[in-house]
Coordinates of C-alpha atoms and ligand atoms in Angstrom, one line a residue:
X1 CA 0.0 0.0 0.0
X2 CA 1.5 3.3 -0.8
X3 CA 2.1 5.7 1.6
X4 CA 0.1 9.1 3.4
X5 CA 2.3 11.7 3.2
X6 CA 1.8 15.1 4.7
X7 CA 4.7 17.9 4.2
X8 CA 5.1 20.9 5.7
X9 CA 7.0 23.3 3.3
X10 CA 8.0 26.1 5.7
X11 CA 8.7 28.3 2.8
X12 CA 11.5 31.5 4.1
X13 CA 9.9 31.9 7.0
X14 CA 10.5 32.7 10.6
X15 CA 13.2 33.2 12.5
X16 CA 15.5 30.4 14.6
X17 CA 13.7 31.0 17.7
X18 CA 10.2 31.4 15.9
X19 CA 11.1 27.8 14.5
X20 CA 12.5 26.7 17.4
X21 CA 9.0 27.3 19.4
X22 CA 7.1 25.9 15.8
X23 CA 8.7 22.2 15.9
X24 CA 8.3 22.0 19.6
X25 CA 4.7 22.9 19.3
X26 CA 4.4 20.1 16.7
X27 CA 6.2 17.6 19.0
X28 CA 4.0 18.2 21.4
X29 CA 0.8 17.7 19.7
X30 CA 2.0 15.1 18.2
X31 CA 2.3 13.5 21.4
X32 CA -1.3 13.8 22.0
X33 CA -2.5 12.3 18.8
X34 CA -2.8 8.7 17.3
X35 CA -2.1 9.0 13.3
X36 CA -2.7 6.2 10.7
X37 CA -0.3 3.7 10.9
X38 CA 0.2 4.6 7.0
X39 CA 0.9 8.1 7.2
X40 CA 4.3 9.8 7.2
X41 CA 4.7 13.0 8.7
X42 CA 7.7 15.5 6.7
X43 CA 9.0 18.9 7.8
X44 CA 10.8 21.0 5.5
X45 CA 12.1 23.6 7.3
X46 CA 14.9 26.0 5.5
X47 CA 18.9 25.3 5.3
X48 CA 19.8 26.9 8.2
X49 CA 17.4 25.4 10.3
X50 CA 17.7 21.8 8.9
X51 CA 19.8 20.5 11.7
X52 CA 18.2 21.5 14.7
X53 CA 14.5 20.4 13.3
X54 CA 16.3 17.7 13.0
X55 CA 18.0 17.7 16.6
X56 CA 13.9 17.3 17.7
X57 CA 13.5 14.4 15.6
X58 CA 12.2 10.8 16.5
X59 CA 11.5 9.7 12.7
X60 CA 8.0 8.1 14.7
X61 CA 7.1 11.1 14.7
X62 CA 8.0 12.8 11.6
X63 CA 11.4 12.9 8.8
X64 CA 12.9 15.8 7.8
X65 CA 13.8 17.3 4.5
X66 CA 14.8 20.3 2.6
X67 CA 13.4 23.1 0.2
X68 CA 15.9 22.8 -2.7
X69 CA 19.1 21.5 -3.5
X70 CA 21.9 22.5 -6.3
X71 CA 21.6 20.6 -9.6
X72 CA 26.1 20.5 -9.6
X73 CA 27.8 17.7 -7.6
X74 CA 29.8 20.3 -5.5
X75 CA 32.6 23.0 -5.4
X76 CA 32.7 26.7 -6.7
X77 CA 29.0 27.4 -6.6
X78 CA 28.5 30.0 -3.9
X79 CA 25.8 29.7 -1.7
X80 CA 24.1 26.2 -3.4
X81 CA 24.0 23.6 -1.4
X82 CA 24.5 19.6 -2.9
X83 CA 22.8 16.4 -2.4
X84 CA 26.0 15.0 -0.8
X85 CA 25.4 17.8 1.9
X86 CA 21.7 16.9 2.5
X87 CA 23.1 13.1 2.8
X88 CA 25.9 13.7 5.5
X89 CA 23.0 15.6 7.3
X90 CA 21.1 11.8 7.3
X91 CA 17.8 13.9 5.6
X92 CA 15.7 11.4 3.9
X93 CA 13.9 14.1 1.5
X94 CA 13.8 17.0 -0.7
X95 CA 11.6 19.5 -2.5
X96 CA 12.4 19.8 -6.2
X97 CA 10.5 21.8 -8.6
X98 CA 8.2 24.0 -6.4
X99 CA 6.0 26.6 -8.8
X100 CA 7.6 29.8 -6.7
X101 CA 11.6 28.0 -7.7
X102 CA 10.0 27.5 -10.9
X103 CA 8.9 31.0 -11.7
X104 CA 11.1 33.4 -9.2
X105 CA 14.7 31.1 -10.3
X106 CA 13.7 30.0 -13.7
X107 CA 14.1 26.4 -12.8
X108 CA 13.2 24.7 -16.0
X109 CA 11.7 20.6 -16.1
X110 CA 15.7 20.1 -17.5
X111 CA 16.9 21.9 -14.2
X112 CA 14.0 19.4 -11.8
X113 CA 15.8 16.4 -14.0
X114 CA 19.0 17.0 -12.9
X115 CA 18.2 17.9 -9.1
X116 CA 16.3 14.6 -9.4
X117 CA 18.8 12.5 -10.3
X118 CA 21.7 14.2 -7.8
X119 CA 19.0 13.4 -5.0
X120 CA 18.9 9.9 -5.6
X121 CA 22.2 9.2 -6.5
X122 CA 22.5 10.6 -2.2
X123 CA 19.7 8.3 -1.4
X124 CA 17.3 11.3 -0.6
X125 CA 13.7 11.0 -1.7
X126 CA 13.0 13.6 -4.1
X127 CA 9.0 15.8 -3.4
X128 CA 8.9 17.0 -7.0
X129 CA 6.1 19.5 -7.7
X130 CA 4.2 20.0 -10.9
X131 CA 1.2 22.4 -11.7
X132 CA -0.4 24.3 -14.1
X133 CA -0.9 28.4 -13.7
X134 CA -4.1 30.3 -13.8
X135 CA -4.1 31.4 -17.3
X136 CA -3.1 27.3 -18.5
X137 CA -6.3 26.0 -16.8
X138 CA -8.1 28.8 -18.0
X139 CA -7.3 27.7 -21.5
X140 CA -7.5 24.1 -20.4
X141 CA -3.7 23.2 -21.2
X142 CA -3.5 22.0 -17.6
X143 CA -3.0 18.4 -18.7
X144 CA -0.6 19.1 -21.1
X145 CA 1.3 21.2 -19.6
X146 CA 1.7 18.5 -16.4
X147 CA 2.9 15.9 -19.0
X148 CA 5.6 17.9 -19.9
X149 CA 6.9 18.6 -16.5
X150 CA 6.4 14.7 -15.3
X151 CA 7.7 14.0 -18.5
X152 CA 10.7 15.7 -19.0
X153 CA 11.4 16.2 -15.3
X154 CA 11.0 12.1 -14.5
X155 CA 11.0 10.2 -17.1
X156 CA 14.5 10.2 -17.8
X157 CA 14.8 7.7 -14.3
X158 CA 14.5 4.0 -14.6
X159 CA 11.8 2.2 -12.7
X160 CA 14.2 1.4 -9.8
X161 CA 15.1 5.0 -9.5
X162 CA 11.3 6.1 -9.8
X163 CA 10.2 4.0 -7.1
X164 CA 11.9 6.5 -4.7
X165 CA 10.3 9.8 -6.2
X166 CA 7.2 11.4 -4.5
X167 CA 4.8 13.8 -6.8
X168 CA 2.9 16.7 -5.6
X169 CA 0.4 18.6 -7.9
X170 CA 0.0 22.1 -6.6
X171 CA -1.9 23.8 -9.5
X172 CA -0.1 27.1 -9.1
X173 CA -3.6 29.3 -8.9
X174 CA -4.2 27.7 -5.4
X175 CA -1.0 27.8 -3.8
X176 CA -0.6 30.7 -0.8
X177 CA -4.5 32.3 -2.4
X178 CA -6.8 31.0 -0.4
X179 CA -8.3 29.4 -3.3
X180 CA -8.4 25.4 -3.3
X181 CA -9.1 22.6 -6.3
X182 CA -12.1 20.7 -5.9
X183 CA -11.7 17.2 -4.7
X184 CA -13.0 16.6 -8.0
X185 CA -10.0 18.6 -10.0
X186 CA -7.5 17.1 -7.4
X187 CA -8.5 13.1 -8.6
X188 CA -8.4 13.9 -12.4
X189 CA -5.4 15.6 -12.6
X190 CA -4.1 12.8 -9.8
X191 CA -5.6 9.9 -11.3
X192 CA -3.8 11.4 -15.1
X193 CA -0.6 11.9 -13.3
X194 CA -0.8 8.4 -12.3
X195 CA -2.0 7.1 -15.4
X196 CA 1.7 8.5 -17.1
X197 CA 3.5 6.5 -14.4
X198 CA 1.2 3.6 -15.9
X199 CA 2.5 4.3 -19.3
X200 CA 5.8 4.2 -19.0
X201 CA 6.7 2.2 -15.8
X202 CA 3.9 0.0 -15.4
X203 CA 0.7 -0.6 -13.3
X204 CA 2.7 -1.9 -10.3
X205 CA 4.7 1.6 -10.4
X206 CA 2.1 3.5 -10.2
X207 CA 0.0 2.4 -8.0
X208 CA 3.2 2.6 -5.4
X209 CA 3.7 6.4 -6.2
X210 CA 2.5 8.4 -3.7
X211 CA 0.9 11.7 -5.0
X212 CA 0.5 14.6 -3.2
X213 CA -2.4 17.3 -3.3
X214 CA -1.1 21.1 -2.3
X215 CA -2.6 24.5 -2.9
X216 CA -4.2 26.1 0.1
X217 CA -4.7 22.5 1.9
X218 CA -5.9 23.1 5.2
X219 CA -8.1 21.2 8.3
X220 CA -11.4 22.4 7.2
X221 CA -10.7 21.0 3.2
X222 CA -7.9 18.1 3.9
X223 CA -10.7 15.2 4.7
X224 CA -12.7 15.7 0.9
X225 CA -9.1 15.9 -0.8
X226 CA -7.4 13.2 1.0
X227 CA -10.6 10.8 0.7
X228 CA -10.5 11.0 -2.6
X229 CA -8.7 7.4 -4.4
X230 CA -5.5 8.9 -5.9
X231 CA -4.6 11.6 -3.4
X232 CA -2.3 10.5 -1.1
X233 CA -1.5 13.7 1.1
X234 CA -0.7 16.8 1.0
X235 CA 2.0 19.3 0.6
X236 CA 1.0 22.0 3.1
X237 CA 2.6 25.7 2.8
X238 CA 0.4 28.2 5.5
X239 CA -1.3 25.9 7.7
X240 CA 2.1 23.5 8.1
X241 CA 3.5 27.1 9.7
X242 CA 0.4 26.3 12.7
X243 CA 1.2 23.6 14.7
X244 CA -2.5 23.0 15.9
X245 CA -3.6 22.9 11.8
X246 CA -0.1 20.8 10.3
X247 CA -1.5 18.2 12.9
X248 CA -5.0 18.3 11.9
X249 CA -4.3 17.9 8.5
X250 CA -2.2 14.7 9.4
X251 CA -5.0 13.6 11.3
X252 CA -7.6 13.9 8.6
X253 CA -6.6 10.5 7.2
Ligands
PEP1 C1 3.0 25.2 -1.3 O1 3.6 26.3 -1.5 O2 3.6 24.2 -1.5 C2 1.7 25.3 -0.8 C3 0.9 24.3 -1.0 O3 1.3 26.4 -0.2 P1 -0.1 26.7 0.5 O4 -0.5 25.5 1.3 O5 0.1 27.9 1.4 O6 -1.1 27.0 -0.6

């Protein structure tokens, strides 16, 4: 059975002690609360704060992983950081591909490919994000433009590689606006996204992929999305900054 995930991406937010208070907050409600068996708790907090999240850490209660990493091996690249860093750390994941690295960095699904492939190569799992803007479902090119980015950002892996990558859809309209897919939206474009791992790695593949719903993903909507047969978590941005709603949301499987 594939796995529940729910991530927080913290995003560049708060400051070390603001952090500090956040992941102790998280402990301790986590303390209180019985989750599925199945479902897998991530934090992704940013660089500098990697180490102590992970200082808090009993992987029972959740892993840890980062925001980004450099798409170069190592040396003269001031201010990256590489997969071989992430792996001395002992972090088991990492965002690739978020719409706001995307659009503010002009990461390209060539750039994602190669960030992909450093991960695994250090044994971290790979959270790579895909999603249409606005304007693209407006002029219903949504499904075309997430093949390309699965596509050319994945396909390149071979199956035993894949088995280790984690996708999240976050249609770019509902990320950080308040503004959430339907359960409905969430499943097709899930259940297509799925349907490509099908196609190219086989039935068994896909059905062990675990894809993630984000975009606005909070306690109040996280029951309907998560209930529905090919959403298998959620990449959380705001609430996964509240310790009370990251837990809730966890809890809604
Ligand atoms: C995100 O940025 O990955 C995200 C889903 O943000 P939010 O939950 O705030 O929409």
């Amino acid at each position: 059975m594939r796995k529940h995930i729910v991530a927080g991406n913290w995003k560049m937010n708060m400051t070390f002690s603001e952090a500090d208070d956040l992941v102790s907050a998280i402990m301790d409600k986590l303390e209180q609360v019985t989750l599925d068996a199945n479902t897998q708790m991530i934090i992704c907090p940013p660089f500098p704060y990697l180490e102590m999240v992970s200082d808090f850490g009993d992987e029972s209660y959740f892993s840890v992983g980062a925001q980004n990493v450099s798409d170069q091996e190592g040396g003269a690249y001031t201010g990256e950081v590489s997969a071989a860093m992430l792996e001395s750390m002992e972090l088991d994941y990492c965002i690739v591909g978020h719409s706001e690295r995307r659009a503010y960095y002009h990461e390209t699904d060539a750039i994602v490919a190669a960030k992909v492939k450093r991960l695994l190569a250090h044994y971290i799992r790979p959270i790579v994000c895909c999603g249409e803007v606005l304007e693209e479902r407006e002029s219903n090119r949504q499904f075309e433009v997430v093949k390309r980015q699965i596509t050319d950002g994945l396909f390149h892996l071979t199956a035993e590689e894949f088995a280790d990558v984690i996708i999240a859809y976050e249609p770019v309209w509902a990320i950080g606006t308040g503004k959430t897919a339907t359960p409905d939206q969430a499943e097709e474009m899930h259940a297509f996204i799925r349907s490509l791992i099908a196609e190219h790695y086989g039935q068994e593949v896909a059905d062990n992929t675990s894809i993630l719903y984000g975009g606005s993903c909070k306690p109040s909507n996280a029951k309907e999305l998560f209930a529905q047969p090919d959403v298998d978590g959620g990449l959380i941005g705001g609430a996964s900054l509240k310790a009370d709603d990251f837990v809730a949301i966890a809890q809604a499987f």
